[in-house]
Coordinates of C-alpha atoms in Angstrom, one line a residue:
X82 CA -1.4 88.0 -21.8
X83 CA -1.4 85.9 -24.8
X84 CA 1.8 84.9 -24.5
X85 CA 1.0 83.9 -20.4
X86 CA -2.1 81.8 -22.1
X87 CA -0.2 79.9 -24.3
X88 CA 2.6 79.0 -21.5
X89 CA 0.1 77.8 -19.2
X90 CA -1.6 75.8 -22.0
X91 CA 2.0 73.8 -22.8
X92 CA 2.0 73.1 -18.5
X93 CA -1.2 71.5 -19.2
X94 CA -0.3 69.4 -21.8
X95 CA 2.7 68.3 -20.6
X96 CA 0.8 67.6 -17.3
X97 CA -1.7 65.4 -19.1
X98 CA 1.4 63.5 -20.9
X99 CA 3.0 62.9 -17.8
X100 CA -0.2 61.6 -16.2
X101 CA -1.1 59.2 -19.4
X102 CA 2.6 58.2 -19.8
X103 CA 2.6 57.3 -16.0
X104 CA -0.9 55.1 -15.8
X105 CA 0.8 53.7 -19.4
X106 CA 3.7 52.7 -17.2
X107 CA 2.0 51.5 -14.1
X108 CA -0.3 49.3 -16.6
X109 CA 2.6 48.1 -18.3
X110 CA 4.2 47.0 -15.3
X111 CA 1.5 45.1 -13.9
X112 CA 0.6 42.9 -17.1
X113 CA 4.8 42.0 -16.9
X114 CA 4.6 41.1 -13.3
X115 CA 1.5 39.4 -14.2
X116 CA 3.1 37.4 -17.2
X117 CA 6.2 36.9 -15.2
X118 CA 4.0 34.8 -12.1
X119 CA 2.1 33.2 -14.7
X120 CA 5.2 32.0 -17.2
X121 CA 6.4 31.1 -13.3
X122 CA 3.6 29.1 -12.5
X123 CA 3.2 27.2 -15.9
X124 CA 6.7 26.6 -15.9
X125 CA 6.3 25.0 -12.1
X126 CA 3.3 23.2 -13.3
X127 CA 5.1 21.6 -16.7
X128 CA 8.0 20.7 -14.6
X129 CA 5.4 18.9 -12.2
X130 CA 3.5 17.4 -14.8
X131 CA 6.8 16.4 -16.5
X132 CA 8.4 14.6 -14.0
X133 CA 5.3 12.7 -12.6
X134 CA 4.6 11.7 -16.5
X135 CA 8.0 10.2 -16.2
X136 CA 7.2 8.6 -13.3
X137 CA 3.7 6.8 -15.0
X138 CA 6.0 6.0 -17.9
X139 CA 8.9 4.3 -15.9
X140 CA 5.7 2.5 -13.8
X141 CA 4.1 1.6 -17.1
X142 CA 7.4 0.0 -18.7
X143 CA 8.5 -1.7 -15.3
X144 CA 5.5 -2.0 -13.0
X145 CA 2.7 -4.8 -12.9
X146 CA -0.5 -4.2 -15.0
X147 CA -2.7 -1.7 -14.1
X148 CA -0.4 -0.4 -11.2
X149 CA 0.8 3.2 -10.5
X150 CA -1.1 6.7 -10.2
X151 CA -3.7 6.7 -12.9
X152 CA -3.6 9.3 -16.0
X153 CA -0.8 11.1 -14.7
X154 CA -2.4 13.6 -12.8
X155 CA -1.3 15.7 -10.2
X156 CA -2.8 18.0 -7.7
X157 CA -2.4 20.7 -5.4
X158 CA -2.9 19.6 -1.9
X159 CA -3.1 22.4 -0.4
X160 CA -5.9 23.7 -2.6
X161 CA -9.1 24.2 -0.7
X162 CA -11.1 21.9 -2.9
X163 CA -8.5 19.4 -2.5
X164 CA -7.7 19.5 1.0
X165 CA -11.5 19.2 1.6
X166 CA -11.7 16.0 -1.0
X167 CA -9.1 13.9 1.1
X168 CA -11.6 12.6 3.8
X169 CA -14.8 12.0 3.6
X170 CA -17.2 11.7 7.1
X171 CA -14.1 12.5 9.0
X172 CA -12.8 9.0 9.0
X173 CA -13.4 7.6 5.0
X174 CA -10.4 8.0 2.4
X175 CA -12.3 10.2 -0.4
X176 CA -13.3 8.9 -3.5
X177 CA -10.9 11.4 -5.1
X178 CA -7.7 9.9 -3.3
X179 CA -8.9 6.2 -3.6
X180 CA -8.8 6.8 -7.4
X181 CA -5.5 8.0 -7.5
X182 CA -4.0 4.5 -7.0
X183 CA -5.4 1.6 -9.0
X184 CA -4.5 -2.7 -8.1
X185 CA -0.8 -2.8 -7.3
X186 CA -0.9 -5.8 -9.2
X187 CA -3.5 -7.1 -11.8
X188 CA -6.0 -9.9 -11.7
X189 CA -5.3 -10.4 -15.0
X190 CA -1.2 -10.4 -14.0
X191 CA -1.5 -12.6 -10.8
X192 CA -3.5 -15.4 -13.4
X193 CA -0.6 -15.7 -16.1
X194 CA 1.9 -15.5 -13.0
X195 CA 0.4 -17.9 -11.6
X196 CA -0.2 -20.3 -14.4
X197 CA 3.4 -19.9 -15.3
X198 CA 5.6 -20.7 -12.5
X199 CA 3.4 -23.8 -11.7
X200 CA 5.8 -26.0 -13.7
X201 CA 8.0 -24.0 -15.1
X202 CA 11.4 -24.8 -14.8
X203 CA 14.0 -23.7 -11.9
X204 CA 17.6 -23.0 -12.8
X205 CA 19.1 -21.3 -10.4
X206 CA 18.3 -21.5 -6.2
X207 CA 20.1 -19.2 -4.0
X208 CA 19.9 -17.4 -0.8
X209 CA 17.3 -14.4 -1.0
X210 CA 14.2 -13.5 0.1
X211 CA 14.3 -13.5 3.9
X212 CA 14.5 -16.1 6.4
X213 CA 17.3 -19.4 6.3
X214 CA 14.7 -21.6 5.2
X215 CA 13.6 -19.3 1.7
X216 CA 15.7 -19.0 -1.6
X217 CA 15.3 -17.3 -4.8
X218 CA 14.3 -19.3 -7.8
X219 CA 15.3 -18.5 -10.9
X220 CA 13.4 -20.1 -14.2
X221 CA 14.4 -21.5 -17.4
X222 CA 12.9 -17.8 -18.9
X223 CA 14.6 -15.3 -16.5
X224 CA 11.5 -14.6 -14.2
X225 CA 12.3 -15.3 -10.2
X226 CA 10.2 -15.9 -7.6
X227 CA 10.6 -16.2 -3.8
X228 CA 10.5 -19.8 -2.4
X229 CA 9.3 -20.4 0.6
X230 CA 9.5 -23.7 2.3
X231 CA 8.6 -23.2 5.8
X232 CA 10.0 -24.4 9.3
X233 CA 6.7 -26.3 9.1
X234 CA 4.0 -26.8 6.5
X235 CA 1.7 -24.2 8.9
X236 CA 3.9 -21.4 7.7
X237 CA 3.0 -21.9 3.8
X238 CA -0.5 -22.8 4.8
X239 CA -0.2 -19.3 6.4
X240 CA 1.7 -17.4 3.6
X241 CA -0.6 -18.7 1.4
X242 CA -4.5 -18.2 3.4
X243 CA -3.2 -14.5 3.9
X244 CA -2.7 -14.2 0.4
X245 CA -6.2 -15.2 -0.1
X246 CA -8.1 -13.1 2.3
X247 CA -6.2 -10.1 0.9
X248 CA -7.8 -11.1 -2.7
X249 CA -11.1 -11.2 0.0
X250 CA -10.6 -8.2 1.0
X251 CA -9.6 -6.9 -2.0
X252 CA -6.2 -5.6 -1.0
X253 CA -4.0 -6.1 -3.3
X254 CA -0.8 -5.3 -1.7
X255 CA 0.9 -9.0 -1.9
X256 CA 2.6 -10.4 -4.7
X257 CA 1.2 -13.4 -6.6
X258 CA 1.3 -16.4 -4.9
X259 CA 1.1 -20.2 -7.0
X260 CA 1.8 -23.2 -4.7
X261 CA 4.3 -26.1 -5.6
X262 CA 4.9 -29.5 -4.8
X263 CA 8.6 -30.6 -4.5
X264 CA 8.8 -33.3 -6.7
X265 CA 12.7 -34.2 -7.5
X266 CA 12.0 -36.0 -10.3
X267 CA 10.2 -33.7 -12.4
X268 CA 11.1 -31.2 -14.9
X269 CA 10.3 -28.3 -12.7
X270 CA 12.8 -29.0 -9.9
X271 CA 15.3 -31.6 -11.4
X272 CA 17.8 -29.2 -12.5
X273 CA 18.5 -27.6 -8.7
X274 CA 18.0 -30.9 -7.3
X275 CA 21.3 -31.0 -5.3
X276 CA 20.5 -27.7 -4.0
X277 CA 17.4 -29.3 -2.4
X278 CA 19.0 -31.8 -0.9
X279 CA 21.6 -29.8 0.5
X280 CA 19.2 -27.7 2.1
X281 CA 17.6 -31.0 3.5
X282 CA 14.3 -30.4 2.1
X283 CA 11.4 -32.8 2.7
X284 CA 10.9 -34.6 -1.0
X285 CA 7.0 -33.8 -1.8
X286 CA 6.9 -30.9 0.6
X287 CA 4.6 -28.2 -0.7
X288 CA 6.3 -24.8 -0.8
X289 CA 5.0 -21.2 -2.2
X290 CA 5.9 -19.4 -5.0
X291 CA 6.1 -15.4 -4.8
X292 CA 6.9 -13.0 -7.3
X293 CA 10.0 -11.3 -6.7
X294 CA 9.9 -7.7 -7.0
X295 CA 13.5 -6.0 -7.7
X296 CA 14.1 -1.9 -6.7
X297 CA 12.3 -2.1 -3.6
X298 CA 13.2 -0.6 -0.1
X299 CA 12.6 -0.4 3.2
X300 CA 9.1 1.5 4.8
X301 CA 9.4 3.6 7.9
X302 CA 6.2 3.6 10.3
X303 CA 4.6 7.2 9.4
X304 CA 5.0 9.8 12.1
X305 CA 1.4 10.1 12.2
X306 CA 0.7 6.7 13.5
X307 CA 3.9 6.8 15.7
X308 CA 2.4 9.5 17.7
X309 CA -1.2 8.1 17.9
X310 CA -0.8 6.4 21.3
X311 CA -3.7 4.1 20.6
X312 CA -5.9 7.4 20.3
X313 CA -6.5 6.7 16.5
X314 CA -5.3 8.1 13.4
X315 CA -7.1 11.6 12.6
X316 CA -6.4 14.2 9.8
X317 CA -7.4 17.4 10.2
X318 CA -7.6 19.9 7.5
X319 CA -4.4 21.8 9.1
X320 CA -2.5 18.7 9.3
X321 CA -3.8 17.4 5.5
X322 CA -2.4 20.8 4.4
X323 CA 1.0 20.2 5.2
X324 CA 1.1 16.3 3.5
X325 CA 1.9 15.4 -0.1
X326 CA -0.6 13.2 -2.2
X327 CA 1.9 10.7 -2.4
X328 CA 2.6 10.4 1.8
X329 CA -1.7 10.9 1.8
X330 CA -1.6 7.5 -0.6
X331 CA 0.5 5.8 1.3
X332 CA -1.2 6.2 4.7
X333 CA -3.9 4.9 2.8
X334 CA -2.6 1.6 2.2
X335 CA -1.4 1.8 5.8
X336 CA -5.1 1.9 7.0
X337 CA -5.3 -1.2 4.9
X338 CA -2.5 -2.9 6.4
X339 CA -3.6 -2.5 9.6
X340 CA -6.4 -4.0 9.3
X341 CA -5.1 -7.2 7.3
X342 CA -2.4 -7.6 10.2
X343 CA -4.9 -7.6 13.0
X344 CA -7.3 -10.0 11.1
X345 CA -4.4 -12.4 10.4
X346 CA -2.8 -11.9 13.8
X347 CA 0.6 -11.2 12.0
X348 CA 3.0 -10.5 15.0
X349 CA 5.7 -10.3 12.3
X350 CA 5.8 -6.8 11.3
X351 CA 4.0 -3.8 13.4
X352 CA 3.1 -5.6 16.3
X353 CA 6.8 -6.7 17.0
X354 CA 8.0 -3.0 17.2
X355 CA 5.2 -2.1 19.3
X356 CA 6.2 -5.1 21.5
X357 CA 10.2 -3.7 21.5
X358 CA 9.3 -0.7 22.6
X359 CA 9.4 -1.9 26.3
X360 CA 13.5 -1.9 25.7
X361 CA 14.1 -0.4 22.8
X362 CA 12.7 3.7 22.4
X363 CA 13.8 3.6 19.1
X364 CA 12.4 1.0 17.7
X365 CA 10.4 3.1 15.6
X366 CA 12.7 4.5 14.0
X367 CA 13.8 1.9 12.0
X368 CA 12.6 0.2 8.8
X369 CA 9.7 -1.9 9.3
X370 CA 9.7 -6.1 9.0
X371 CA 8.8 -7.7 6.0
X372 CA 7.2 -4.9 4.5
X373 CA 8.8 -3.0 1.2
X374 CA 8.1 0.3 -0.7
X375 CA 8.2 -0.2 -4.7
X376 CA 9.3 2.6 -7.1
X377 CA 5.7 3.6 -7.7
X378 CA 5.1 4.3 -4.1
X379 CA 3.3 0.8 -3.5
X380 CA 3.8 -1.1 -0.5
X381 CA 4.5 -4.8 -0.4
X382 CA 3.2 -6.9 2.4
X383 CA 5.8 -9.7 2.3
X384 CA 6.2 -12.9 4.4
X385 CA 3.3 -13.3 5.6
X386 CA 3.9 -16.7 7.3
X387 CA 2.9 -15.9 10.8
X388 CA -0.6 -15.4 9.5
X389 CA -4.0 -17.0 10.5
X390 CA -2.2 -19.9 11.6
X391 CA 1.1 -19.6 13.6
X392 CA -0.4 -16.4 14.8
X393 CA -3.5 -17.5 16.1
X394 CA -1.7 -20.2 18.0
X395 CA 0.4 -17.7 20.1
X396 CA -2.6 -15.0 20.3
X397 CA -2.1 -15.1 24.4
X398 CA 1.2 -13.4 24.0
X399 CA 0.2 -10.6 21.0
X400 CA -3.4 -10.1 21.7
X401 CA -2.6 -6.6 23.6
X402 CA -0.3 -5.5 20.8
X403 CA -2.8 -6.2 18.1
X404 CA -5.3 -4.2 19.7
X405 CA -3.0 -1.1 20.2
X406 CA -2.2 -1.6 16.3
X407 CA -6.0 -1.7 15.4
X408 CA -7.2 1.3 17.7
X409 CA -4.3 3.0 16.3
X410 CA -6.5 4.1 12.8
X411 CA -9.4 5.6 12.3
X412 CA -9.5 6.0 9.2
X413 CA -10.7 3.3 6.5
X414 CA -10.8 2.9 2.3
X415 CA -14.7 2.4 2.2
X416 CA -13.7 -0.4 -0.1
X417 CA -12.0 -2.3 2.6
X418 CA -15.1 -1.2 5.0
X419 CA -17.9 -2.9 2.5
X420 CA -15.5 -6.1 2.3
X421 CA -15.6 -6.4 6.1
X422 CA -19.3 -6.1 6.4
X423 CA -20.0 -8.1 4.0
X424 CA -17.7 -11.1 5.9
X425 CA -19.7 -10.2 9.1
X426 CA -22.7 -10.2 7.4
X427 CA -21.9 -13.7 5.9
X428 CA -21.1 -15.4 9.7
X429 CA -18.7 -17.3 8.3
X430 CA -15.6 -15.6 6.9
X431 CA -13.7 -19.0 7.1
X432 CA -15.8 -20.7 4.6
X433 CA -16.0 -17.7 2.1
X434 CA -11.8 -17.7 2.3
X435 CA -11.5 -21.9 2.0
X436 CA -13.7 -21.5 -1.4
X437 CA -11.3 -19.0 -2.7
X438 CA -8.3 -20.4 -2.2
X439 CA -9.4 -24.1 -3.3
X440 CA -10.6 -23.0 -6.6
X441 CA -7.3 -21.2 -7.2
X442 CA -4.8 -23.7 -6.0
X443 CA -4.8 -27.0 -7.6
X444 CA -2.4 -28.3 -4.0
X445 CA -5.4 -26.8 -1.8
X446 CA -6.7 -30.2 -0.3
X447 CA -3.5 -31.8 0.2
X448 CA -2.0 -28.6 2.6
X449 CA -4.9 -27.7 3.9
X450 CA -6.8 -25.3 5.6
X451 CA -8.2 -23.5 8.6
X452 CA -8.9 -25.5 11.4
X453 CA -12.6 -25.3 13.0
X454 CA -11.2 -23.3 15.7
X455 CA -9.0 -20.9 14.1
X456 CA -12.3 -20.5 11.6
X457 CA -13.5 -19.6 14.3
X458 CA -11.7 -16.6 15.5
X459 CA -10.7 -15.3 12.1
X460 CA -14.8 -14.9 12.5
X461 CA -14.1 -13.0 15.1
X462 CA -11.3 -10.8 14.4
X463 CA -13.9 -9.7 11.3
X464 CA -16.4 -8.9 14.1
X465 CA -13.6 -6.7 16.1
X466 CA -12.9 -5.3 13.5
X467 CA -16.2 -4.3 12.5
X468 CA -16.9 -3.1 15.6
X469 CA -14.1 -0.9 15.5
X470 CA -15.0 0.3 12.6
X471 CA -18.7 1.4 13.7
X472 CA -17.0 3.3 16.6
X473 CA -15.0 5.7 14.8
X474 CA -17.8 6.8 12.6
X475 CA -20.2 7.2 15.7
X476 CA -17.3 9.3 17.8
X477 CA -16.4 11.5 14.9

């Protein structure tokens, strides 16, 4: 009897073992699966961290001041928090997103830019930058800038007004922009002097002057405005789920650019595909004109000669494409939004933009300006614009 007491005692105990060494086990197991998602995660997350601090580095050694995603942060979009941070009222770019992306280029940048290329000296003049009539300037110190002389002295006036109601509008999505006078007999042009004349320049024309930004390349029309069919852009959380911060940024500066193209009636760069889809389907589907993508993720509205001027000339022939580019977002940087009403507000968007450009451009009187009609409807393309603007918030 003793002997069955003390057999059924060691059952027990090894019972009670067995039990304690399996919940040891089973504990054991979970903290390593644990550890192992969580060295997993971290080691994601460096990685992440690591290659987009490489990225603010690179931007901070090559790009313009105060350009590129700020503090090297990084999210995760499809984060609830997140996802719900993106818009704001259905048809604003949060506050969250706007302040991932700071000037693409400084004010403090565009001044010395602009202050040095003035007179400074040109070496070299070759072919570059777009159309026949342009060439790449190089100067005495290595830095190069796009010259643009124009079929016509409307086409700088042009290049050079949109440049200014940008700064208006506080886009900052164009290059610096100085103006120069073609003066053969001074220091500045002397050297390429035979290259002027060979390109039969006008002596005294006044040309522009454009930074020239290397390790750029070509921008494809996002699917998301491709498919809009004039229905205007919308994100929905499901659809913000399945985009990147970076494609989220760029459609950002899209909104922008929309906007800037229809208030300068620039037929040069959307609006043309829109207008070859009648014969060509695939239109789309190629790069877009005269507008480039930097390393940073910026976009570059370039050549903007058929601006304000040229374009409002030939408005008959666009007009329908310009609206079907406008309606085509509804969404807006409230940056861009408070910059608009203000020009409403103000009655005279012409004036404010004249102002501007004369006090930054020493050659403003002698090219000249806006006439008193095309004043006139720049007023109001602000006004459409605004209007647009007001609609989208009242049908979301």
């Amino acid at each position: 009897m003793r002997f069955e007491i003390m057999n059924a005692g060691k059952v027990q105990l090894c019972a009670s073992l067995c039990m304690w060494l399996g919940i040891v086990t089973w504990i054991g197991n979970v903290k390593l699966h644990l550890w192992s998602v969580f060295v997993q995660q971290s080691t994601e997350r460096d990685v992440v961290f690591s290659a987009l601090n490489e990225q603010v580095n690179f931007s901070k050694r090559h790009a313009p001041e105060n350009a590129g995603l700020r503090d090297g942060k990084t999210f995760n979009i499809r984060s609830p928090v997140i996802r719900n941070n993106v818009i704001e009222h259905r048809v604003f770019w949060s506050a969250w997103l706007d302040s991932l992306s700071t000037r693409v280029f400084g004010v403090e940048h565009e001044r010395k830019w602009r202050e040095q290329v003035r007179d400074a000296r040109v070496v070299v003049l070759e072919a570059g930058c777009g159309r026949p009539t342009n060439r790449l300037a190089t100067f005495a110190d290595g830095t190069r800038a796009c010259v643009r002389y124009g079929i016509d002295a409307d086409q700088v006036l042009g290049e050079t007004l949109s440049y200014y109601l940008a700064e208006l509008l506080g886009i900052s999505n164009l290059p610096p922009l100085a103006l120069s006078k073609l003066n053969l007999s001074s220091e500045q042009w002397a050297s390429v002097r035979g290259n002027i004349e060979a390109l039969e320049w006008s002596p005294n024309a006044i040309v522009s002057l454009t930074e020239f930004i290397p390790n750029v390349t070509g921008v494809f029309i996002p699917l998301h405005l491709r498919k809009q069919q004039g229905g205007g852009l919308q994100l929905s959380a499901e659809t913000i789920s399945n985009m990147t911060v970076t494609y989220l940024v760029e459609l950002m500066q899209w909104s922008d650019l929309i906007i800037f193209d229809y208030l300068t009636a620039n037929f040069d760069r959307i609006v043309s595909h829109i207008f070859s889809l009648q014969w060509d389907a695939r239109v789309m589907e190629r790069t877009t004109n005269n507008l480039l993508k930097t390393i940073n993720g910026h976009l570059l509205f370039i050549d903007n000669e058929a601006g304000l001027v040229h374009g409002y000339r030939v408005l008959d022939l666009w007009e329908r494409y310009h609206r079907l580019l406008l309606s085509s977002s509804c969404m807006f940087r409230r940056s861009t939004v408070r910059r608009i009403s203000e020009m409403k507000r103000s009655g005279n968007s012409a004036k404010l933009l004249y102002e501007l450009y004369r006090a930054r451009e020493p050659l403003a009187r002698e090219l000249g300006s806006l006439s008193e009609e095309h004043a006139l409807t720049l007023q109001y393309r602000i006004d459409v614009v605004y209007k647009h603007i007001k609609q989208c918030t009242e049908i979301m």
